[in-house]
C-alpha cells in the first residue's frame, strides 16, 4: 500500500500506525521521528544515515549563463566559492547529506572517472568548504566593490542579485544557501512560488535550485552527462530548453569538440578517461552549473507485513 502526493505529516502518521507499506520521499527530521517511534520501519540504509540511496541527479544552483552578470564565468566561480557545502548540506539534510562539486554521482563503478576529477578540482582550489578570500579576489579583479550594506556592486552601482526559485522539495536548502551567499556579498533571496519552473525552463528565471542528470547508470560512460552541456541544447533566453536538464544556456566550442570525440567510443575505451578529464577541465573553469549536494532518495519501508525490501 502506497499513497502518493500527500502531506508529509499525514504520511508519517499512516506509517506510525502501519497503514502504509511504503511512504514517499521524506525529509530527514520527519523520517527520523518515524524510525524512532516505529521499529518496523526501515530505509535503503536500514535505520542508519543517510537513510536512502544516492540518485544520479545531483542538486545544483542553476544559472542562466547567457544573462548578465552570470555570463561571466568568473562571477559563477565566485558564487561557487562562496558556498560552504559541508555546512549547507549539514543544515538542509539534518546531518545526513553528501556534498557535491560536479555533476557526477560517486557510484563505486564510476570511481575511475571521479577520482581523477576530484583531484583536478582540488588542484584548482575548489573544495566543499567556502573560500571567502578567493571570492573577494575574483570580485575585485572584475571591478566590483562593496556598498554600505556590504553587498557587491558593479561600476554602475548595480548589485549582483541572485533571486532563486526553490521548489518545495528543496526548500530546506533555501534559507542556509541564501544566508551564505549574502554573507559573501551577493544580494541573494529565494522564492518558492508555484509557476516559476516554467520560467526556469525559458531562462527568464535566471537562478533556481534543481537537479541535473543522468550522471551515470551502471554500464554507461560519462557521455550522456557531458552531452547535456553541448551547444546543441543552447537556446536564447525566452525559448524553453529542449530537455529538463539543459537549462544552463552555456556553450563552448572546444568543449563541444571534445565531447564529439567521446560520442563514438565504446564503454571501457581507455581514451574515454583522457577526453573526460579534458572536457571537465573546461567545465570546471567555466562553471556552467554550481553543484551543491548529492540527491538522496529516502523511502520509508514498513516491514510489518512485507519483507525483502531492497537495501544497500
Short mmCIF file of C-alpha atoms in Angstrom, two decimals:
data_model
loop_
_atom_site.label_atom_id
_atom_site.label_comp_id
_atom_site.label_asym_id
_atom_site.label_seq_id
_atom_site.Cartn_x
_atom_site.Cartn_y
_atom_site.Cartn_z
CA UNK A 1 0.00 0.00 0.00
CA UNK A 2 1.46 3.32 -1.15
CA UNK A 3 -0.36 6.66 -1.22
CA UNK A 4 1.31 9.35 -3.38
CA UNK A 5 1.17 13.13 -3.10
CA UNK A 6 0.07 13.55 0.46
CA UNK A 7 1.08 15.84 3.30
CA UNK A 8 4.31 14.62 4.91
CA UNK A 9 2.93 14.70 8.44
CA UNK A 10 -0.10 12.70 7.30
CA UNK A 11 2.14 10.12 5.63
CA UNK A 12 4.22 9.86 8.81
CA UNK A 13 1.10 9.19 10.88
CA UNK A 14 -0.04 6.45 8.48
CA UNK A 15 3.40 4.81 8.73
CA UNK A 16 3.38 5.00 12.51
CA UNK A 17 0.04 3.16 12.58
CA UNK A 18 1.13 0.59 9.94
CA UNK A 19 -1.44 1.77 7.40
CA UNK A 20 1.23 2.18 4.71
CA UNK A 21 3.75 -0.38 3.49
CA UNK A 22 5.86 2.27 1.78
CA UNK A 23 5.96 6.03 2.18
CA UNK A 24 7.01 8.69 -0.28
CA UNK A 25 10.32 10.59 -0.06
CA UNK A 26 10.61 12.32 3.33
CA UNK A 27 12.73 14.98 4.97
CA UNK A 28 15.33 13.65 7.38
CA UNK A 29 13.78 15.00 10.58
CA UNK A 30 10.35 13.55 9.75
CA UNK A 31 11.88 10.21 8.78
CA UNK A 32 13.98 10.04 11.95
CA UNK A 33 10.87 10.65 14.03
CA UNK A 34 9.09 7.77 12.28
CA UNK A 35 12.07 5.44 12.73
CA UNK A 36 12.27 6.30 16.42
CA UNK A 37 8.58 5.60 17.05
CA UNK A 38 8.03 2.51 14.90
CA UNK A 39 10.73 -0.17 14.92
CA UNK A 40 9.10 -1.88 11.91
CA UNK A 41 10.15 0.99 9.59
CA UNK A 42 13.46 0.84 7.71
CA UNK A 43 15.14 2.52 4.73
CA UNK A 44 17.59 1.62 1.96
CA UNK A 45 20.40 2.01 4.54
CA UNK A 46 18.36 0.19 7.19
CA UNK A 47 17.98 2.58 10.15
CA UNK A 48 21.26 4.50 9.69
CA UNK A 49 22.09 7.76 7.84
CA UNK A 50 21.81 8.79 5.09
CA UNK A 51 18.53 6.77 5.14
CA UNK A 52 18.49 6.34 1.37
CA UNK A 53 20.49 5.95 -1.82
CA UNK A 54 22.41 8.42 -3.97
CA UNK A 55 20.38 9.36 -7.02
CA UNK A 56 22.00 10.06 -10.40
CA UNK A 57 20.74 13.66 -10.36
CA UNK A 58 22.90 15.87 -8.06
CA UNK A 59 21.39 19.09 -6.70
CA UNK A 60 22.64 22.31 -8.28
CA UNK A 61 22.23 26.06 -8.30
CA UNK A 62 21.46 26.55 -11.97
CA UNK A 63 22.18 29.95 -13.52
CA UNK A 64 21.34 31.38 -16.94
CA UNK A 65 24.89 31.61 -18.27
CA UNK A 66 23.83 33.82 -21.16
CA UNK A 67 22.41 36.56 -18.91
CA UNK A 68 24.45 39.22 -17.07
CA UNK A 69 26.13 39.02 -14.64
CA UNK A 70 26.09 35.21 -14.84
CA UNK A 71 27.50 35.29 -18.38
CA UNK A 72 30.90 35.93 -16.76
CA UNK A 73 32.43 32.59 -15.75
CA UNK A 74 34.50 34.28 -13.05
CA UNK A 75 31.33 35.51 -11.34
CA UNK A 76 30.00 31.95 -11.45
CA UNK A 77 33.26 30.77 -9.90
CA UNK A 78 32.98 33.35 -7.14
CA UNK A 79 29.43 32.26 -6.34
CA UNK A 80 30.55 28.63 -6.15
CA UNK A 81 33.48 29.52 -3.89
CA UNK A 82 31.10 31.41 -1.57
CA UNK A 83 29.21 28.24 -0.67
CA UNK A 84 30.25 26.13 2.30
CA UNK A 85 28.74 22.88 1.08
CA UNK A 86 29.57 20.98 4.27
CA UNK A 87 27.59 23.39 6.42
CA UNK A 88 24.85 23.81 3.80
CA UNK A 89 24.24 20.08 3.44
CA UNK A 90 24.55 19.57 7.18
CA UNK A 91 21.70 22.03 7.76
CA UNK A 92 19.50 21.14 4.78
CA UNK A 93 19.82 17.38 5.23
CA UNK A 94 19.97 17.40 9.06
CA UNK A 95 23.46 15.92 9.07
CA UNK A 96 22.61 13.03 6.71
CA UNK A 97 23.67 14.52 3.36
CA UNK A 98 26.58 14.32 0.91
CA UNK A 99 28.20 17.41 -0.63
CA UNK A 100 28.84 17.66 -4.40
CA UNK A 101 31.17 19.72 -6.58
CA UNK A 102 30.34 18.36 -10.04
CA UNK A 103 27.53 16.64 -11.98
CA UNK A 104 28.64 13.06 -11.34
CA UNK A 105 27.39 10.75 -8.58
CA UNK A 106 30.21 8.86 -6.80
CA UNK A 107 28.97 5.36 -7.52
CA UNK A 108 31.64 2.73 -6.89
CA UNK A 109 31.71 1.58 -10.52
CA UNK A 110 32.32 5.21 -11.62
CA UNK A 111 35.40 5.62 -9.38
CA UNK A 112 37.98 5.51 -12.24
CA UNK A 113 36.39 8.67 -13.64
CA UNK A 114 35.52 10.52 -10.44
CA UNK A 115 38.76 10.12 -8.50
CA UNK A 116 40.90 11.96 -11.12
CA UNK A 117 38.13 14.54 -11.49
CA UNK A 118 38.10 15.22 -7.73
CA UNK A 119 41.89 15.59 -7.77
CA UNK A 120 41.72 18.08 -10.64
CA UNK A 121 39.01 20.14 -8.93
CA UNK A 122 41.02 20.25 -5.68
CA UNK A 123 44.12 21.37 -7.61
CA UNK A 124 42.10 24.30 -8.97
CA UNK A 125 41.29 25.48 -5.44
CA UNK A 126 37.73 24.21 -5.07
CA UNK A 127 36.50 22.25 -2.08
CA UNK A 128 33.38 21.57 -0.08
CA UNK A 129 34.18 24.43 2.30
CA UNK A 130 33.90 28.10 1.30
CA UNK A 131 36.87 30.14 0.02
CA UNK A 132 35.95 33.72 1.05
CA UNK A 133 39.39 35.17 0.24
CA UNK A 134 39.15 33.88 -3.32
CA UNK A 135 35.65 35.34 -3.65
CA UNK A 136 36.99 38.79 -2.73
CA UNK A 137 39.94 38.46 -5.08
CA UNK A 138 37.77 37.46 -8.05
CA UNK A 139 35.12 40.11 -7.48
CA UNK A 140 37.64 42.92 -7.05
CA UNK A 141 39.54 41.78 -10.15
CA UNK A 142 36.28 42.12 -12.08
CA UNK A 143 35.77 45.70 -10.90
CA UNK A 144 33.26 45.08 -8.13
CA UNK A 145 33.25 46.97 -4.84
CA UNK A 146 31.09 46.77 -1.71
CA UNK A 147 28.22 49.15 -0.92
CA UNK A 148 27.17 50.35 2.53
CA UNK A 149 25.32 47.07 3.13
CA UNK A 150 28.45 45.04 2.32
CA UNK A 151 26.98 43.85 -0.99
CA UNK A 152 28.96 43.61 -4.23
CA UNK A 153 28.15 46.32 -6.79
CA UNK A 154 29.46 46.97 -10.28
CA UNK A 155 30.71 50.30 -11.66
CA UNK A 156 27.10 51.37 -12.26
CA UNK A 157 26.16 50.65 -8.66
CA UNK A 158 24.13 47.55 -9.55
CA UNK A 159 24.21 44.65 -7.11
CA UNK A 160 24.83 41.03 -8.06
CA UNK A 161 21.30 39.78 -7.44
CA UNK A 162 20.71 36.04 -7.10
CA UNK A 163 16.95 35.61 -6.90
CA UNK A 164 16.49 31.84 -6.68
CA UNK A 165 13.43 29.80 -7.46
CA UNK A 166 13.33 26.94 -4.98
CA UNK A 167 10.87 24.06 -5.49
CA UNK A 168 9.16 22.71 -2.39
CA UNK A 169 11.17 19.50 -2.35
CA UNK A 170 14.40 21.52 -1.99
CA UNK A 171 13.00 24.11 0.40
CA UNK A 172 15.35 23.14 3.30
CA UNK A 173 18.28 24.34 1.16
CA UNK A 174 16.83 27.80 0.59
CA UNK A 175 17.47 29.66 3.89
CA UNK A 176 21.05 28.43 4.58
CA UNK A 177 22.15 28.88 0.95
CA UNK A 178 20.64 32.36 0.79
CA UNK A 179 22.40 33.33 4.01
CA UNK A 180 25.76 32.01 2.84
CA UNK A 181 25.52 33.94 -0.42
CA UNK A 182 24.52 37.12 1.41
CA UNK A 183 27.39 36.70 3.86
CA UNK A 184 29.70 36.59 0.83
CA UNK A 185 28.26 39.86 -0.52
CA UNK A 186 25.74 38.59 -3.07
CA UNK A 187 22.23 40.03 -2.89
CA UNK A 188 20.51 36.65 -2.63
CA UNK A 189 16.88 35.80 -1.99
CA UNK A 190 14.65 32.80 -2.64
CA UNK A 191 11.13 32.34 -3.95
CA UNK A 192 9.02 29.19 -3.59
CA UNK A 193 6.05 30.49 -5.63
CA UNK A 194 4.38 27.99 -7.98
CA UNK A 195 4.80 28.52 -11.70
CA UNK A 196 8.43 29.61 -11.66
CA UNK A 197 9.61 26.24 -13.00
CA UNK A 198 8.34 27.22 -16.46
CA UNK A 199 10.32 30.47 -16.34
CA UNK A 200 13.41 28.48 -15.31
CA UNK A 201 12.99 26.40 -18.47
CA UNK A 202 12.92 29.57 -20.60
CA UNK A 203 15.81 31.21 -18.72
CA UNK A 204 13.69 34.17 -17.65
CA UNK A 205 14.07 32.92 -14.07
CA UNK A 206 17.84 33.32 -14.06
CA UNK A 207 18.65 31.32 -10.91
CA UNK A 208 17.00 28.26 -9.46
CA UNK A 209 17.65 25.12 -7.44
CA UNK A 210 17.08 21.79 -9.09
CA UNK A 211 18.97 18.67 -10.09
CA UNK A 212 20.69 17.56 -13.29
CA UNK A 213 21.20 14.05 -14.60
CA UNK A 214 21.72 11.37 -15.62
CA UNK A 215 25.24 11.41 -14.23
CA UNK A 216 25.64 7.70 -14.81
CA UNK A 217 23.89 4.38 -14.60
CA UNK A 218 25.78 1.09 -14.41
CA UNK A 219 27.10 0.20 -17.84
CA UNK A 220 27.21 3.78 -19.05
CA UNK A 221 30.17 6.07 -19.62
CA UNK A 222 30.17 9.85 -18.93
CA UNK A 223 28.98 10.78 -22.43
CA UNK A 224 25.32 11.33 -21.55
CA UNK A 225 26.08 13.85 -18.80
CA UNK A 226 28.84 15.55 -20.80
CA UNK A 227 26.44 15.99 -23.72
CA UNK A 228 23.97 17.94 -21.55
CA UNK A 229 26.35 20.92 -21.77
CA UNK A 230 26.99 20.85 -25.52
CA UNK A 231 25.86 23.68 -27.79
CA UNK A 232 23.16 21.62 -29.49
CA UNK A 233 20.98 22.32 -26.46
CA UNK A 234 21.69 26.05 -26.27
CA UNK A 235 18.63 28.27 -26.66
CA UNK A 236 18.34 32.06 -26.33
CA UNK A 237 16.60 33.37 -23.23
CA UNK A 238 12.86 33.21 -23.75
CA UNK A 239 12.94 29.90 -25.60
CA UNK A 240 12.38 26.77 -23.49
CA UNK A 241 15.27 24.38 -23.03
CA UNK A 242 14.79 21.26 -25.18
CA UNK A 243 15.40 18.94 -22.20
CA UNK A 244 14.67 19.48 -18.50
CA UNK A 245 18.39 19.17 -17.71
CA UNK A 246 19.73 21.53 -20.43
CA UNK A 247 18.93 24.91 -18.90
CA UNK A 248 22.44 26.35 -18.39
CA UNK A 249 22.48 28.22 -21.76
CA UNK A 250 26.25 27.81 -21.87
CA UNK A 251 28.29 26.94 -24.92
CA UNK A 252 31.97 26.34 -25.59
CA UNK A 253 33.29 25.20 -28.95
CA UNK A 254 36.37 23.47 -27.54
CA UNK A 255 34.19 21.54 -25.10
CA UNK A 256 31.85 20.54 -27.96
CA UNK A 257 34.76 19.19 -29.98
CA UNK A 258 35.98 17.00 -27.12
CA UNK A 259 32.52 15.58 -26.41
CA UNK A 260 32.12 14.83 -30.14
CA UNK A 261 35.23 12.63 -29.86
CA UNK A 262 33.72 10.85 -26.85
CA UNK A 263 30.44 10.06 -28.64
CA UNK A 264 31.59 7.11 -30.82
CA UNK A 265 33.75 5.43 -28.17
CA UNK A 266 32.63 2.20 -26.56
CA UNK A 267 32.18 1.75 -22.82
CA UNK A 268 35.55 0.80 -21.35
CA UNK A 269 37.69 2.51 -24.02
CA UNK A 270 40.76 3.93 -22.19
CA UNK A 271 40.62 7.03 -24.41
CA UNK A 272 37.41 7.95 -22.56
CA UNK A 273 39.33 8.81 -19.40
CA UNK A 274 41.65 11.30 -21.11
CA UNK A 275 38.86 13.01 -23.03
CA UNK A 276 36.60 13.06 -19.98
CA UNK A 277 39.20 14.98 -17.95
CA UNK A 278 39.89 17.36 -20.86
CA UNK A 279 36.20 18.18 -21.13
CA UNK A 280 35.72 18.53 -17.38
CA UNK A 281 38.74 20.83 -17.05
CA UNK A 282 36.94 23.26 -19.34
CA UNK A 283 33.71 22.65 -17.43
CA UNK A 284 35.32 23.43 -14.06
CA UNK A 285 37.00 26.59 -15.38
CA UNK A 286 33.72 27.79 -16.90
CA UNK A 287 31.43 26.51 -14.08
CA UNK A 288 28.18 26.41 -16.12
CA UNK A 289 26.40 24.96 -13.08
CA UNK A 290 27.10 25.13 -9.36
CA UNK A 291 26.58 21.73 -7.82
CA UNK A 292 25.85 21.60 -4.11
CA UNK A 293 24.87 18.13 -2.90
CA UNK A 294 24.01 14.61 -3.92
CA UNK A 295 20.30 13.92 -4.19
CA UNK A 296 19.41 11.23 -1.66
CA UNK A 297 16.17 9.30 -2.19
CA UNK A 298 14.69 8.35 1.16
CA UNK A 299 11.74 5.96 1.08
CA UNK A 300 10.43 4.69 4.43
CA UNK A 301 9.70 0.96 4.15
CA UNK A 302 7.39 -0.92 6.52
CA UNK A 303 8.39 -4.49 7.41
CA UNK A 304 5.31 -5.33 9.49
CA UNK A 305 3.64 -7.11 6.54
CA UNK A 306 6.26 -7.19 3.77
CA UNK A 307 9.95 -8.17 3.96
CA UNK A 308 12.70 -8.27 1.34
CA UNK A 309 12.76 -4.54 0.65
CA UNK A 310 15.84 -3.51 -1.36
CA UNK A 311 18.80 -2.32 0.71
CA UNK A 312 22.39 -1.39 0.02
#
